[in-house]
Coordinates of C-alpha atoms in Angstrom, one line a residue:
Chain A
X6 CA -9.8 90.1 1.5
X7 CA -9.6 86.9 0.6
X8 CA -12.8 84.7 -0.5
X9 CA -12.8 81.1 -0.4
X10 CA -15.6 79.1 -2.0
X11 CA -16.3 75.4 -1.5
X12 CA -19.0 74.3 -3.8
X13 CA -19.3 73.5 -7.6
X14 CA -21.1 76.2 -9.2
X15 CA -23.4 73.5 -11.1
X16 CA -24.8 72.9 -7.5
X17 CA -25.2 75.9 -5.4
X18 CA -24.8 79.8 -6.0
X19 CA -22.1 80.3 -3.8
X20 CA -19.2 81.3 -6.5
X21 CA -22.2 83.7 -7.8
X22 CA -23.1 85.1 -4.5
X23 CA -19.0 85.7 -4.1
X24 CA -18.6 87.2 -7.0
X25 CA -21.9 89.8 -6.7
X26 CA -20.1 91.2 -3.2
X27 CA -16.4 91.5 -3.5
X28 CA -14.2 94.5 -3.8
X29 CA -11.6 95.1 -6.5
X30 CA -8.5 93.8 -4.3
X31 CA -10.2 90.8 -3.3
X32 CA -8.8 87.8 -4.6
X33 CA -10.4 84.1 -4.7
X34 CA -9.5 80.7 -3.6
X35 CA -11.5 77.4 -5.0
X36 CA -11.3 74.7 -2.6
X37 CA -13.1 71.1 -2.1
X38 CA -15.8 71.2 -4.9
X39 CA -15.4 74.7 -5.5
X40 CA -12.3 73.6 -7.9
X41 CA -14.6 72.4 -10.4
X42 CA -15.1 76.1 -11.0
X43 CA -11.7 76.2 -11.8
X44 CA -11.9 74.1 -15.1
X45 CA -12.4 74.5 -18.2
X46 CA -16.1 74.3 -19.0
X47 CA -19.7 76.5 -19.7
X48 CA -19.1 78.6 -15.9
X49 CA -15.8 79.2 -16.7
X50 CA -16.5 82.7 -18.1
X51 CA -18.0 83.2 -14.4
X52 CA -14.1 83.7 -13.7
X53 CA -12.4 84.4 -16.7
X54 CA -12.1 88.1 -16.3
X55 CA -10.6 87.8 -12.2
X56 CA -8.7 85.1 -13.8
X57 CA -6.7 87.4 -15.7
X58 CA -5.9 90.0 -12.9
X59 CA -4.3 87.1 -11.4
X60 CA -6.9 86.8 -8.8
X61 CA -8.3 83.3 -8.7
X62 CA -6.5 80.9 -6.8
X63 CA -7.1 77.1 -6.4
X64 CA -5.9 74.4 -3.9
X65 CA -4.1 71.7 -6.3
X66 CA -4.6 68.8 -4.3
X67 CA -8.6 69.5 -4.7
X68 CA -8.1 69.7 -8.1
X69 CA -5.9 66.9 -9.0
X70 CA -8.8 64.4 -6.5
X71 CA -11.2 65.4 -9.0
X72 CA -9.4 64.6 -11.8
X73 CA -9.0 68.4 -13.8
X74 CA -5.6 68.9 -13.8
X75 CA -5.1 69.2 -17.3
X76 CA -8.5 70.8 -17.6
X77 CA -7.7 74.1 -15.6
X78 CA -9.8 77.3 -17.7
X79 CA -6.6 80.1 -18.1
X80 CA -4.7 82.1 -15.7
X81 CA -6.1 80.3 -12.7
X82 CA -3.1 79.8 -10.0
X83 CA -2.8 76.6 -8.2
X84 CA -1.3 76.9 -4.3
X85 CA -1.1 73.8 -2.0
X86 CA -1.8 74.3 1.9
X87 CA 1.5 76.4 2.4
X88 CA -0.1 78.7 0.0
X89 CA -3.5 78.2 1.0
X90 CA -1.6 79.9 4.5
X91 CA 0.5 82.7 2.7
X92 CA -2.6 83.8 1.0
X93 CA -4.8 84.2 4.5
X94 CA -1.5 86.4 5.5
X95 CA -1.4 88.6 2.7
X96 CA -5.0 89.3 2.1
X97 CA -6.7 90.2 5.8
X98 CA -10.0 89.1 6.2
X99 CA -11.0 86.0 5.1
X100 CA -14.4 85.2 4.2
X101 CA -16.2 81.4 3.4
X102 CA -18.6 81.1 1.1
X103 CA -20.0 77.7 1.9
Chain B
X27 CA -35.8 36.2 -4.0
X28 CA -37.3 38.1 -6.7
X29 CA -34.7 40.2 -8.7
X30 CA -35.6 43.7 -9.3
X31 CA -34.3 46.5 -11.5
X32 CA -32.6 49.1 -9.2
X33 CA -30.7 52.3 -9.9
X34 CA -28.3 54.5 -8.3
X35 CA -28.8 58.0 -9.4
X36 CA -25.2 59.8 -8.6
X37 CA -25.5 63.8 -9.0
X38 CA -22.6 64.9 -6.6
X39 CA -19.0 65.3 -7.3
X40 CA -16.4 63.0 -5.4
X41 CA -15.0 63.5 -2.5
X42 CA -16.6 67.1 -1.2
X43 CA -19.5 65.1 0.0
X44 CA -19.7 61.9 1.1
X45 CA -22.8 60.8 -1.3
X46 CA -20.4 59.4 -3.7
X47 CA -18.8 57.1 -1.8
X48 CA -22.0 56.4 0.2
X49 CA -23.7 55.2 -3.1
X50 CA -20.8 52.6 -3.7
X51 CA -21.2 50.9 -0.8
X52 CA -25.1 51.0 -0.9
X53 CA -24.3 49.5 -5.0
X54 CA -22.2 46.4 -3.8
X55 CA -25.0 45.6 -1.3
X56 CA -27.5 45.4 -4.3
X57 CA -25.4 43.0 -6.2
X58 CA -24.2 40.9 -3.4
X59 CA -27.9 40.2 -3.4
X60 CA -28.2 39.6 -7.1
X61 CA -30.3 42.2 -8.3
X62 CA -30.5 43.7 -11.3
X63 CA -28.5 47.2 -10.9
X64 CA -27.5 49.8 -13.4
X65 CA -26.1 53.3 -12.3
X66 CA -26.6 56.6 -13.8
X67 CA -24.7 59.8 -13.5
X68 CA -25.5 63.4 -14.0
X69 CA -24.8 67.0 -12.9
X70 CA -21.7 67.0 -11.1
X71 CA -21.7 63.0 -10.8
X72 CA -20.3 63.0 -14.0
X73 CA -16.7 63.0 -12.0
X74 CA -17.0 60.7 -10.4
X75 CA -16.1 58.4 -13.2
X76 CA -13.4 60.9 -14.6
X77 CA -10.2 59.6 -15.5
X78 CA -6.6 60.2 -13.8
X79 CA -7.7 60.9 -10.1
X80 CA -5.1 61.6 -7.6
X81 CA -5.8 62.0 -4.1
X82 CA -2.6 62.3 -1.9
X83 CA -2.9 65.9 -1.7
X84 CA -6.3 65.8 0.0
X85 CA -5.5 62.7 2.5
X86 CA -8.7 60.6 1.1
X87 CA -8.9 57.3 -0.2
X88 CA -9.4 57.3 -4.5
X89 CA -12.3 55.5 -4.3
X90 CA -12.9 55.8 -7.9
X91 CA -10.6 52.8 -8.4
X92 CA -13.5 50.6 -7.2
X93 CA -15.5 51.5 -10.0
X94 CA -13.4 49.0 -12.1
X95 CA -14.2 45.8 -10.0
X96 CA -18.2 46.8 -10.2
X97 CA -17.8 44.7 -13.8
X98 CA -17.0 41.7 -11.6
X99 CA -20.0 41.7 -9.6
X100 CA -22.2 42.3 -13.2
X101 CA -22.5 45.9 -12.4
X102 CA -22.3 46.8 -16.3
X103 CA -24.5 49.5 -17.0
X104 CA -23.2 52.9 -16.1
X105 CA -25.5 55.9 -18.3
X106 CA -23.7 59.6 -18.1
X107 CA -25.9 62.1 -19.0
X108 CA -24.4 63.8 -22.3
X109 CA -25.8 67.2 -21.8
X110 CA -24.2 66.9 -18.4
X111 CA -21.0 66.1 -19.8
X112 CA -20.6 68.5 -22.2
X113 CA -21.7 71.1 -19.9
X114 CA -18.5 70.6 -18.0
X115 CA -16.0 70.8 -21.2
X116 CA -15.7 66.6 -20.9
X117 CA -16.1 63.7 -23.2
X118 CA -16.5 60.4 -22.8
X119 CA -12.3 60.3 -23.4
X120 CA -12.3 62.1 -20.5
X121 CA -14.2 59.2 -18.1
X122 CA -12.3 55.6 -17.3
X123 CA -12.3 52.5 -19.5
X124 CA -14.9 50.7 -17.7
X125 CA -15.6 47.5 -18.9
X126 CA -16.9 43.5 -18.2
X127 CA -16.7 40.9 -19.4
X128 CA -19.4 39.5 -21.4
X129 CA -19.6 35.0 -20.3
X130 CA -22.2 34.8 -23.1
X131 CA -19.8 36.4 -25.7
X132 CA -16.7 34.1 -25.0
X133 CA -15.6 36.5 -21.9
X134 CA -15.4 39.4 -24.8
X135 CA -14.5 42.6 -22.9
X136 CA -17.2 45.2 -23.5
X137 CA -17.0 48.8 -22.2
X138 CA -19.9 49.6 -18.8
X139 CA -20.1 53.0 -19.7
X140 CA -23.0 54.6 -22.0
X141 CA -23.4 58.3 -23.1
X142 CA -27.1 59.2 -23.8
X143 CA -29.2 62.3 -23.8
X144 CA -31.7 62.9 -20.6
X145 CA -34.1 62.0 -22.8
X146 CA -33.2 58.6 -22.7
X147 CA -32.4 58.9 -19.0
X148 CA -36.1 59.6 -18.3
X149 CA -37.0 56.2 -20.0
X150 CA -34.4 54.2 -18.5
X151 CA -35.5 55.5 -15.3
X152 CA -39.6 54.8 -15.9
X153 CA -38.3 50.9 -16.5
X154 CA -36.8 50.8 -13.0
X155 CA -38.4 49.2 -10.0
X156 CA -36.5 51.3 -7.8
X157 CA -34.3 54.7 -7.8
X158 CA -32.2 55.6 -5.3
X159 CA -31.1 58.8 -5.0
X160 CA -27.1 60.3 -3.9

């Protein structure tokens, strides 16, 4: 499955709420706010450990509005829209956590 | 027209929402009316003023370029909430050179932006006439 989560996880619980319910071959995508959850910061072991299977995902041109490009925590993958579309493909279901 | 001491509290991230934006248009309203206007950001507001924004990717205008022409209109006082900061791995380094230029100081250029604790928020806030909230 694939999760996408839109919201900063200094505002709402929806990265928390994502991570409490998903499977082992889920993977995740930070979009829109959600990217701040892709920088380096005091959430960022939230993700650390998904991070390093490879499984975190976020859309670059999100990231690079808000300014974090060269504050991305490790192993987080960036994709633009062409990869936002591969990823829906590859992983079935696709589930919003907004 | 009396002048009052208004402030913009700005607690949401650019660009997601449209408070951010919404709170700079409601700010150059406040000045073209001469008050006396001072932001403040915390929580995720804190990006808003973060350096090296880039925004063809997402097909929005970088509005954050507008933050350097507040200084103009004597929009000078811009307090980021350290504990805020720090809680999302940044540092003032991090934010943009805002400044203005001070007429009483031979047109010395000053920087806008001020770190302080909550603490000091809190007080700034008590001195204010009006808050207004984004």
């Amino acid at each position: 499955m694939l999760h996408t989560v839109n919201k900063s996880s200094f505002e709402r619980n929806s990265l928390q709420s994502c991570l409490n319910t998903i499977d082992d071959s889920s993977v995740i995508l930070l979009i829109e706010d959600g990217v701040i959850s892709a920088a380096k910061n005091s959430k960022s072991f939230m993700l650390a450990e998904l991070a390093t299977q490879g499984r975190v995902y976020a859309l670059q041109g999100d990231v690079e509005a808000r300014g974090i490009s060269s504050k991305l925590a490790d192993n987080i993958k960036l994709v633009d829209y062409a990869g936002f579309v591969d990823l829906v493909i590859e992983n079935g279901t696709a589930v919003s956590w907004v | 027209m009396a002048i009052k001491k208004f402030m913009y509290l700005n607690r949401r991230a650019p660009y997601g929402t449209v408070y951010a934006l919404e709170s700079l248009e409601v700010v150059l309203i406040a000045a073209a009316f001469d008050q006396d206007v001072s932001l403040a950001f915390m929580d995720d507001g804190v990006y808003q003023l973060v350096e090296g924004q880039k925004t063809d990717g997402i097909g929005m205008k970088n509005f954050s370029k507008t933050f350097h022409a507040l200084g103009d209109y004597d929009i000078n006082q811009f307090f980021v909430s350290a504990e805020s900061l720090e809680e999302r791995g940044l540092s003032v380094d991090d934010l943009m050179p805002l400044v203005w230029e001070d007429e009483d100081d031979d047109w010395a250029e000053k920087p806008s932006i001020k770190v302080v604790p909550n603490a000091e928020l809190t007080k700034i806030m008590s001195e204010q006439d009006v808050c207004l909230s984004f």
